[in-house]
Each structure stands twice: as structure tokens, then as C-alpha cells.
mmCIF file of C-alpha atoms in Angstrom:
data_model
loop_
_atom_site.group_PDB
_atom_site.id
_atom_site.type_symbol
_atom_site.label_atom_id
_atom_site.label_comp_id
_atom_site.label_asym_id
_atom_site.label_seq_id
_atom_site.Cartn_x
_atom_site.Cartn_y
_atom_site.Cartn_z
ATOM 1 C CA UNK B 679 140.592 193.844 126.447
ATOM 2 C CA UNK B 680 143.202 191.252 127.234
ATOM 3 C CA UNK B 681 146.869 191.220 127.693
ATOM 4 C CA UNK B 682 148.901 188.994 125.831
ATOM 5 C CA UNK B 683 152.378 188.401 127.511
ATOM 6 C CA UNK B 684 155.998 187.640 126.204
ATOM 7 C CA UNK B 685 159.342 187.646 127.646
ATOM 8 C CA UNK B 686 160.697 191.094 126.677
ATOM 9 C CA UNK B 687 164.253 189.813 125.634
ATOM 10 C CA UNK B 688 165.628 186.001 125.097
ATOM 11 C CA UNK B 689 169.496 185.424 124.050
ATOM 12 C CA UNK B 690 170.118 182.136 122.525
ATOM 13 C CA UNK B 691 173.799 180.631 121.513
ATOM 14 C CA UNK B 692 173.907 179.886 117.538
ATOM 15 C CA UNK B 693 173.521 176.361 116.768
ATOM 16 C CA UNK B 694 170.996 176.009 120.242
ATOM 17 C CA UNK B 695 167.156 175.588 120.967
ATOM 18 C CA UNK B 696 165.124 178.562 122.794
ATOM 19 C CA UNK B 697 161.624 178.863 123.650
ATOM 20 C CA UNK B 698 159.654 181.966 123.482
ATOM 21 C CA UNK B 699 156.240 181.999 125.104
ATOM 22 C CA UNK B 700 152.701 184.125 125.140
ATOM 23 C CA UNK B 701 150.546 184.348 127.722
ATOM 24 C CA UNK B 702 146.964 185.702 128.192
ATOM 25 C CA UNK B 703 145.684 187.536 131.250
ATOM 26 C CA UNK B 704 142.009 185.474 130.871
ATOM 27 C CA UNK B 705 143.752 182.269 131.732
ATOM 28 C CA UNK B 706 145.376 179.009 129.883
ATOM 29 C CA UNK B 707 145.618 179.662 126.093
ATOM 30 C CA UNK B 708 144.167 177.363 124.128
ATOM 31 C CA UNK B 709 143.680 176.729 120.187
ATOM 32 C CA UNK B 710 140.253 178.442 120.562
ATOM 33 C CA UNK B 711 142.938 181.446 120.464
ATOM 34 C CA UNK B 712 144.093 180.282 117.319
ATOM 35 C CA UNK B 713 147.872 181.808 118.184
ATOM 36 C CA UNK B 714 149.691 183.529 115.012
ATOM 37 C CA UNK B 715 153.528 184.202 115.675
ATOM 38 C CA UNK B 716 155.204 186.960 113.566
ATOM 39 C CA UNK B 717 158.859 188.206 112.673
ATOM 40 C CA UNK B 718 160.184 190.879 111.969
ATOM 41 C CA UNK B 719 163.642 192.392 111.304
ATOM 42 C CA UNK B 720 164.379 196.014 111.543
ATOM 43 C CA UNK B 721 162.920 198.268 108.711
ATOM 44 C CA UNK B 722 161.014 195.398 107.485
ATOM 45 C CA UNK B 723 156.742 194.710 107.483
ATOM 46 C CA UNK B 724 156.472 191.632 109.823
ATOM 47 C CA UNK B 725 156.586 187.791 108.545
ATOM 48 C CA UNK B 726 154.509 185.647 109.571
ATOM 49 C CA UNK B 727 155.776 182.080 110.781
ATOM 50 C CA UNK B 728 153.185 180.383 112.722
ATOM 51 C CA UNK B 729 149.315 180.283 112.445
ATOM 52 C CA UNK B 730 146.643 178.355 113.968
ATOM 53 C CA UNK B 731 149.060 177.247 117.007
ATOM 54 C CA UNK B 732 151.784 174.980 114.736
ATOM 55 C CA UNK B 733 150.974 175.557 111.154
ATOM 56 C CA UNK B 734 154.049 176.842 109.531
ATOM 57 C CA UNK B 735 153.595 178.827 105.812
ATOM 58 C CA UNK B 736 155.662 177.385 102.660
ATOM 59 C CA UNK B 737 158.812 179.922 103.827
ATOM 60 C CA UNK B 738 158.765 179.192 107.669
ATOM 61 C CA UNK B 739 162.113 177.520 108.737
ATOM 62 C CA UNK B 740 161.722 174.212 109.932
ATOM 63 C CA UNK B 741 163.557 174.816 112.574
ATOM 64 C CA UNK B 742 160.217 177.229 113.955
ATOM 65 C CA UNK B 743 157.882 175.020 115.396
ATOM 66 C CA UNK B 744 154.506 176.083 116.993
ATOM 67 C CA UNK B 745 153.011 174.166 120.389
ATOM 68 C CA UNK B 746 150.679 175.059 123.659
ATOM 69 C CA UNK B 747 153.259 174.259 126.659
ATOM 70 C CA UNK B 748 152.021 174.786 130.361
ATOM 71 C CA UNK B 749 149.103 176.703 129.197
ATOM 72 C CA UNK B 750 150.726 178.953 126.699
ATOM 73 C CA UNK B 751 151.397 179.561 123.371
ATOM 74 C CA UNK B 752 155.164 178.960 122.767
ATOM 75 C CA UNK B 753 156.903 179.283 119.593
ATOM 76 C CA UNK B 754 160.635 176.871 119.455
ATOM 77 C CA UNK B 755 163.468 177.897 117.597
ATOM 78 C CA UNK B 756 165.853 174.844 117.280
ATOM 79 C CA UNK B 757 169.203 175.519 115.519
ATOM 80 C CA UNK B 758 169.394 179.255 116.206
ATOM 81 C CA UNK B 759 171.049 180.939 112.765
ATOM 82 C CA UNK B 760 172.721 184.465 113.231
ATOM 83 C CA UNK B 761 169.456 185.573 110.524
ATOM 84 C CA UNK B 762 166.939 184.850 113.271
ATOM 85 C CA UNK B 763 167.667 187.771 115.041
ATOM 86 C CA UNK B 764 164.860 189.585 115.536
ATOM 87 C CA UNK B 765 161.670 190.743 117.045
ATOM 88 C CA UNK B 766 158.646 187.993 117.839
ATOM 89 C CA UNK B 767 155.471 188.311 118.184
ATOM 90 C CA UNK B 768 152.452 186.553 118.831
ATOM 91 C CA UNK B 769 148.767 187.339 118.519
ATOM 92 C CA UNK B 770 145.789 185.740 120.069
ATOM 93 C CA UNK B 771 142.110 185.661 119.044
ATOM 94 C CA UNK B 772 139.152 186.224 121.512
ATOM 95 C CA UNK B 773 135.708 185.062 120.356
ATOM 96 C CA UNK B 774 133.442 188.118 119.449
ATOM 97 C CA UNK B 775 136.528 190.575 120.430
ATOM 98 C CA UNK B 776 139.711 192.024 118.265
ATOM 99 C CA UNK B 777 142.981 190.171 118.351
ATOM 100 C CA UNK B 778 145.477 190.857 120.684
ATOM 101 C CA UNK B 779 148.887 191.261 120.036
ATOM 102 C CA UNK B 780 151.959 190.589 123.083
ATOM 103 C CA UNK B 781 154.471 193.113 123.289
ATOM 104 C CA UNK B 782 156.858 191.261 121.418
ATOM 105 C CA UNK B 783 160.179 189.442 122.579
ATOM 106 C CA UNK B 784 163.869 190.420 121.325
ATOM 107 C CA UNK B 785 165.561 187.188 120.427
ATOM 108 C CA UNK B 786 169.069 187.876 120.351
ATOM 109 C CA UNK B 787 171.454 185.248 118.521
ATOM 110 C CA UNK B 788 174.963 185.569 120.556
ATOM 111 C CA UNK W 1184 151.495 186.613 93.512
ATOM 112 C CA UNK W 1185 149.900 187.985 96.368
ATOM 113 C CA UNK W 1186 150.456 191.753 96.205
ATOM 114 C CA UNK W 1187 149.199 194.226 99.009
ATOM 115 C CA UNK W 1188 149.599 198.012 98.707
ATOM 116 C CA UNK W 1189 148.863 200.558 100.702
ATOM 117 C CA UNK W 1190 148.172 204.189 100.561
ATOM 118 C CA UNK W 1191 146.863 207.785 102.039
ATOM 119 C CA UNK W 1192 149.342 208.188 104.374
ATOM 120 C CA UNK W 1193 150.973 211.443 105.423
ATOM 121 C CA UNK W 1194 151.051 214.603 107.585
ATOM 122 C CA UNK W 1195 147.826 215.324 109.325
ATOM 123 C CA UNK W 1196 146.692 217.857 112.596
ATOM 124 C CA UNK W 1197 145.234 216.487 115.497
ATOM 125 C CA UNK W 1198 141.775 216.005 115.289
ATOM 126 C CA UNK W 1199 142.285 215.192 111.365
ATOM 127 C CA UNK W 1200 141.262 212.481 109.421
ATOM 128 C CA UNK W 1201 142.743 210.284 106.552
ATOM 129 C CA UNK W 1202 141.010 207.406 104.532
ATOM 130 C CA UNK W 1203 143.783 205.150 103.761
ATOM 131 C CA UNK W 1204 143.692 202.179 101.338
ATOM 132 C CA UNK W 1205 145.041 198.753 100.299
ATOM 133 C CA UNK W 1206 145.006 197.616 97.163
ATOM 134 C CA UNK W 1207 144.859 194.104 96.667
ATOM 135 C CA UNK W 1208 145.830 191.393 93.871
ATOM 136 C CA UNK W 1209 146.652 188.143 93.642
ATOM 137 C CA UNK W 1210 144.124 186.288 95.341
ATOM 138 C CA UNK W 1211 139.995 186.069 95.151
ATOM 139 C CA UNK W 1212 139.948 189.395 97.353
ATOM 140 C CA UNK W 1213 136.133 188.833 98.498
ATOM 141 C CA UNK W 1214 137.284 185.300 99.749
ATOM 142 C CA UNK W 1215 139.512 186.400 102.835
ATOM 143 C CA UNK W 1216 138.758 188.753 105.702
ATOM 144 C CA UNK W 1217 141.732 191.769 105.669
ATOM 145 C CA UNK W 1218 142.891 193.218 108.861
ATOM 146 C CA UNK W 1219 144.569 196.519 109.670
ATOM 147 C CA UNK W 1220 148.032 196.695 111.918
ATOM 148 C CA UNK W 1221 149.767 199.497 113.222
ATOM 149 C CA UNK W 1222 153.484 199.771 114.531
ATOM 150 C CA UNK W 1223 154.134 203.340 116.590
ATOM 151 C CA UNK W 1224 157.561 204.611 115.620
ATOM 152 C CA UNK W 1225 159.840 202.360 118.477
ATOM 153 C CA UNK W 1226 156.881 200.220 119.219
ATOM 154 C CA UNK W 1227 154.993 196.952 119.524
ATOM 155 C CA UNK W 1228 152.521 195.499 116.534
ATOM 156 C CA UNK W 1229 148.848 196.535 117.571
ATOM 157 C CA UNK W 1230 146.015 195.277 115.867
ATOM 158 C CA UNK W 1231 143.634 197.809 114.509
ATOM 159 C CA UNK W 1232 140.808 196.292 112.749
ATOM 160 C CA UNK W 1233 139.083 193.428 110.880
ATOM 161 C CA UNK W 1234 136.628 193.048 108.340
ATOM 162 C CA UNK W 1235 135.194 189.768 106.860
ATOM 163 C CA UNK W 1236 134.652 188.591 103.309
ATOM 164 C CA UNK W 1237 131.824 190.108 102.415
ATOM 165 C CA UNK W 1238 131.987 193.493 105.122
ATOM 166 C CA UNK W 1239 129.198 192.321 106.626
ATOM 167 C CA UNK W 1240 131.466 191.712 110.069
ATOM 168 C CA UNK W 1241 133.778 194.774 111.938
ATOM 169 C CA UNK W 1242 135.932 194.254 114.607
ATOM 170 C CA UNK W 1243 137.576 197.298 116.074
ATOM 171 C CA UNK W 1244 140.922 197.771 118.898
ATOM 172 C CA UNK W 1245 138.996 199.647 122.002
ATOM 173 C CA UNK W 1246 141.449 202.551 121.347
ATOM 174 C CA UNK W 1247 140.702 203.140 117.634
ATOM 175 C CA UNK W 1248 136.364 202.105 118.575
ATOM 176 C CA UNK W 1249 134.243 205.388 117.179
ATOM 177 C CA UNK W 1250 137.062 206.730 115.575
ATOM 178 C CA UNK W 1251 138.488 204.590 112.971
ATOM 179 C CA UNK W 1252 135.657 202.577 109.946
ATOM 180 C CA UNK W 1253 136.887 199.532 108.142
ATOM 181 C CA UNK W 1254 135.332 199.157 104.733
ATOM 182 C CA UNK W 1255 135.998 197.599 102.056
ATOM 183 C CA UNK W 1256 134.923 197.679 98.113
ATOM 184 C CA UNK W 1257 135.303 193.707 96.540
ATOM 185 C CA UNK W 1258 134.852 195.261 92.790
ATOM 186 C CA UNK W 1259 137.877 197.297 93.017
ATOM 187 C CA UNK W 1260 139.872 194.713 95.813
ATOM 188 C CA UNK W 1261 140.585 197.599 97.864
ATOM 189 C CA UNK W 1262 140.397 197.749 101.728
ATOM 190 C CA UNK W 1263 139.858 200.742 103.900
ATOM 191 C CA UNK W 1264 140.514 202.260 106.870
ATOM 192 C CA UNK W 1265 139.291 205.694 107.461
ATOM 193 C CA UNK W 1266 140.944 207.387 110.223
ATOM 194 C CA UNK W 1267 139.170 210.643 112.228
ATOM 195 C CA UNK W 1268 139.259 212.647 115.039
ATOM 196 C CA UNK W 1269 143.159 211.870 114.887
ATOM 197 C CA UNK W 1270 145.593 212.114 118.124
ATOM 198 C CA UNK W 1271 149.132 211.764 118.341
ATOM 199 C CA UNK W 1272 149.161 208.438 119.563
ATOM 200 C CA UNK W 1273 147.809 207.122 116.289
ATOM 201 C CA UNK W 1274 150.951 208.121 114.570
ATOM 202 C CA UNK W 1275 152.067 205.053 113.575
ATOM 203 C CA UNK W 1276 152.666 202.886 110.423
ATOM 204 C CA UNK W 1277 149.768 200.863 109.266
ATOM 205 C CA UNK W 1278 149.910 197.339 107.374
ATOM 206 C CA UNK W 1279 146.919 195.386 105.866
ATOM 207 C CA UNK W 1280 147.159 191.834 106.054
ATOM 208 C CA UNK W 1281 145.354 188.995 104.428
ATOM 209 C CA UNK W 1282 143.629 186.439 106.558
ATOM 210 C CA UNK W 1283 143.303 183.293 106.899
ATOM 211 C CA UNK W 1284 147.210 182.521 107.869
ATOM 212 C CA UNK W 1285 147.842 186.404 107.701
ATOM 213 C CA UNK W 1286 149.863 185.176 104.930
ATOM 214 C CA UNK W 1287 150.698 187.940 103.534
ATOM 215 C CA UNK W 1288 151.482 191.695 104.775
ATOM 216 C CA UNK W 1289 151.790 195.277 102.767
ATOM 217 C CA UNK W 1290 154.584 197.242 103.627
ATOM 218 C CA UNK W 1291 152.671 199.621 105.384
ATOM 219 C CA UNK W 1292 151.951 203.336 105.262
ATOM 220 C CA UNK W 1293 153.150 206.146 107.654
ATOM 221 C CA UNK W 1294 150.324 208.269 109.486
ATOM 222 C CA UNK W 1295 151.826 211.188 111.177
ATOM 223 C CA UNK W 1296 149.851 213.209 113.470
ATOM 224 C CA UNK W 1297 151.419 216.355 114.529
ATOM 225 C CA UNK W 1298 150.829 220.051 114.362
#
């Protein structure tokens, strides 16, 4: 099974732009991996905010954006808000294998 | 409005097993493949289990493989997930979610496993 990487922890000033990235351990993700990015706050069932690499649901910010940058999935928060504190995650799809999720990243708004 | 529930949680031994349930409403149930999540108490999301449309497709995490069986029953819109040969590891809280966008998630039910 593959391992899906993200930074662990990410601070970002309110008001500024921060990238958050996932990796896979089989090599450059692609949109054959279909990446999904998810939030969640604490106590709370996760939201999701991203599928299919940039497609954003009808409640997604606009200031979440979904891209592939130097062979990763990377999700782009620009205009950090005090409520986007919170846990990210993103999951990636294998052909003829389950989904992966990455460990998740901590984005801190400070 | 998209609506999933789920259910059968609880208390179980090690080596027990548990059949929980979503129940679904909303949407054309039958028209979306459902997937199961899980969220140890502290942890990470780690995905469980899929199931297309129709059930005619599983897709199992290597740690749940042999142990856990996704089912599903498109008459009453109710997914499954039955849960054996239990460890303590698998204590966890455990969310359906719609696919297709994964659109929309339940709000989970708690499996403890503990003697």
C-alpha cells in the first residue's frame, strides 16, 4: 500500500497565502490519483473542499484552490481567516487498490 | 438534502464483531459508490472500504482485508460494514461518505474495542 505524505504542521499569518502539499511514495502524483482534500475542525466529521485535483463543492471558500505543483498534490489557502484553523487532509486514489489517506497537516492561523 | 446516518456502534471484546449501518436519503442511493472512514481516538482519517453502485465492486484497507465486508442493500438505502474478529486498533470512529466528490459525510459512529 502507498504512503501519502503531508507536512505535519504549517502556521500561516491571517490575511496571507500558504501551501499545503501531498505526496505519494510511488512517484509524481498525477490526476490519475484523482486527489480529494478534506477539513476538519475539532469534534467535527471532516468537510470536504477539494475533489478531482481543483474542483471545489458549492461551500468551499474561494480562497481554497486545488493544483498539481512539482509533482504533488497541493491544496492553496489565500487570505488565511482565523476559521481555517484546522486539520487537512488529502486522499489519493490508486487504480485497482483502496484510497490512501496522508497523515494530515495542522494549519495553524497565527 | 443529503442525509447520512450511521449506526451499531458501541462496546465490543476483542475478537468481537459489529455490523454497523448507514442510512441514506437524499440522493438516488444506488447511483453513487459509499465508502467507509475511520478516525482512531487522536488520529489520522484512514480509509476503510468502498463499494460501487450496484455492490458488484469491494475495495478493502490491507489492515481491515478478511476481517471487515462492505455490503450494501439499494431497497432500503442502507450501507454496511460488518466488522469481525475485532482488535483494539480498530477502535475508532467510523463515517460513511458518498462518492463521487465525497460530498457528503455522516457524523460517524464510535467502535470501541476493549475488554
Amino acid at each position: 500500500q502507498a504512503v501519502v505524505t503531508q507536512e505535519p504542521s504549517l502556521t500561516v499569518s491571517p490575511g496571507g497565502t500558504v501551501t499545503l502539499t501531498c505526496g505519494s511514495s510511488t512517484g509524481a502524483v498525477t490526476s490519475g490519483h484523482y486527489p480529494y482534500w478534506f477539513q476538519q475542525k475539532p469534534g467535527q466529521a471532516p468537510r470536504t473542499l477539494i475533489y478531482d485535483t481543483s474542483n471545489k463543492h458549492s461551500w468551499t471558500p474561494a480562497r481554497f484552490s486545488g493544483s498539481l505543483l512539482g509533482g504533488k498534490a497541493a491544496l492553496t489557502l489565500s487570505g488565511a481567516q482565523p476559521e481555517d484553523e484546522a486539520e487537512y487532509y488529502c486522499l489519493l486514489s490508486y487504480s485497482g487498490a483502496p484510497a490512501v489517506f496522508g497523515g494530515g497537516t495542522q494549519l495553524t492561523v497565527l | 438534502e443529503v442525509q447520512l446516518v450511521e449506526s451499531g456502534g458501541g462496546l465490543v471484546q476483542p475478537g468481537g464483531s459489529l455490523r454497523l449501518s448507514c442510512s441514506a436519503s437524499g440522493f438516488t442511493f444506488s447511483s453513487y459508490p459509499m465508502h467507509w472512514v475511520r478516525q482512531a481516538p487522536g488520529k489520522g482519517l484512514e480509509y476503510v472500504s468502498a463499494i460501487s453502485g450496484n455492490g458488484g465492486s469491494t475495495y478493502y484497507a490491507d489492515s481491515v482485508k478478511g476481517r471487515f465486508t462492505i455490503s450494501r442493500d439499494n431497497s432500503k438505502n442502507t450501507l454496511y460494514l460488518q466488522v469481525s474478529s475485532l482488535r483494539a486498533d480498530d477502535t475508532a470512529v467510523y463515517y460513511c461518505v458518498k462518492g463521487n466528490g465525497w460530498g457528503n459525510w455522516g457524523q460517524g459512529t464510535l467502535v470501541t474495542v476493549s475488554s
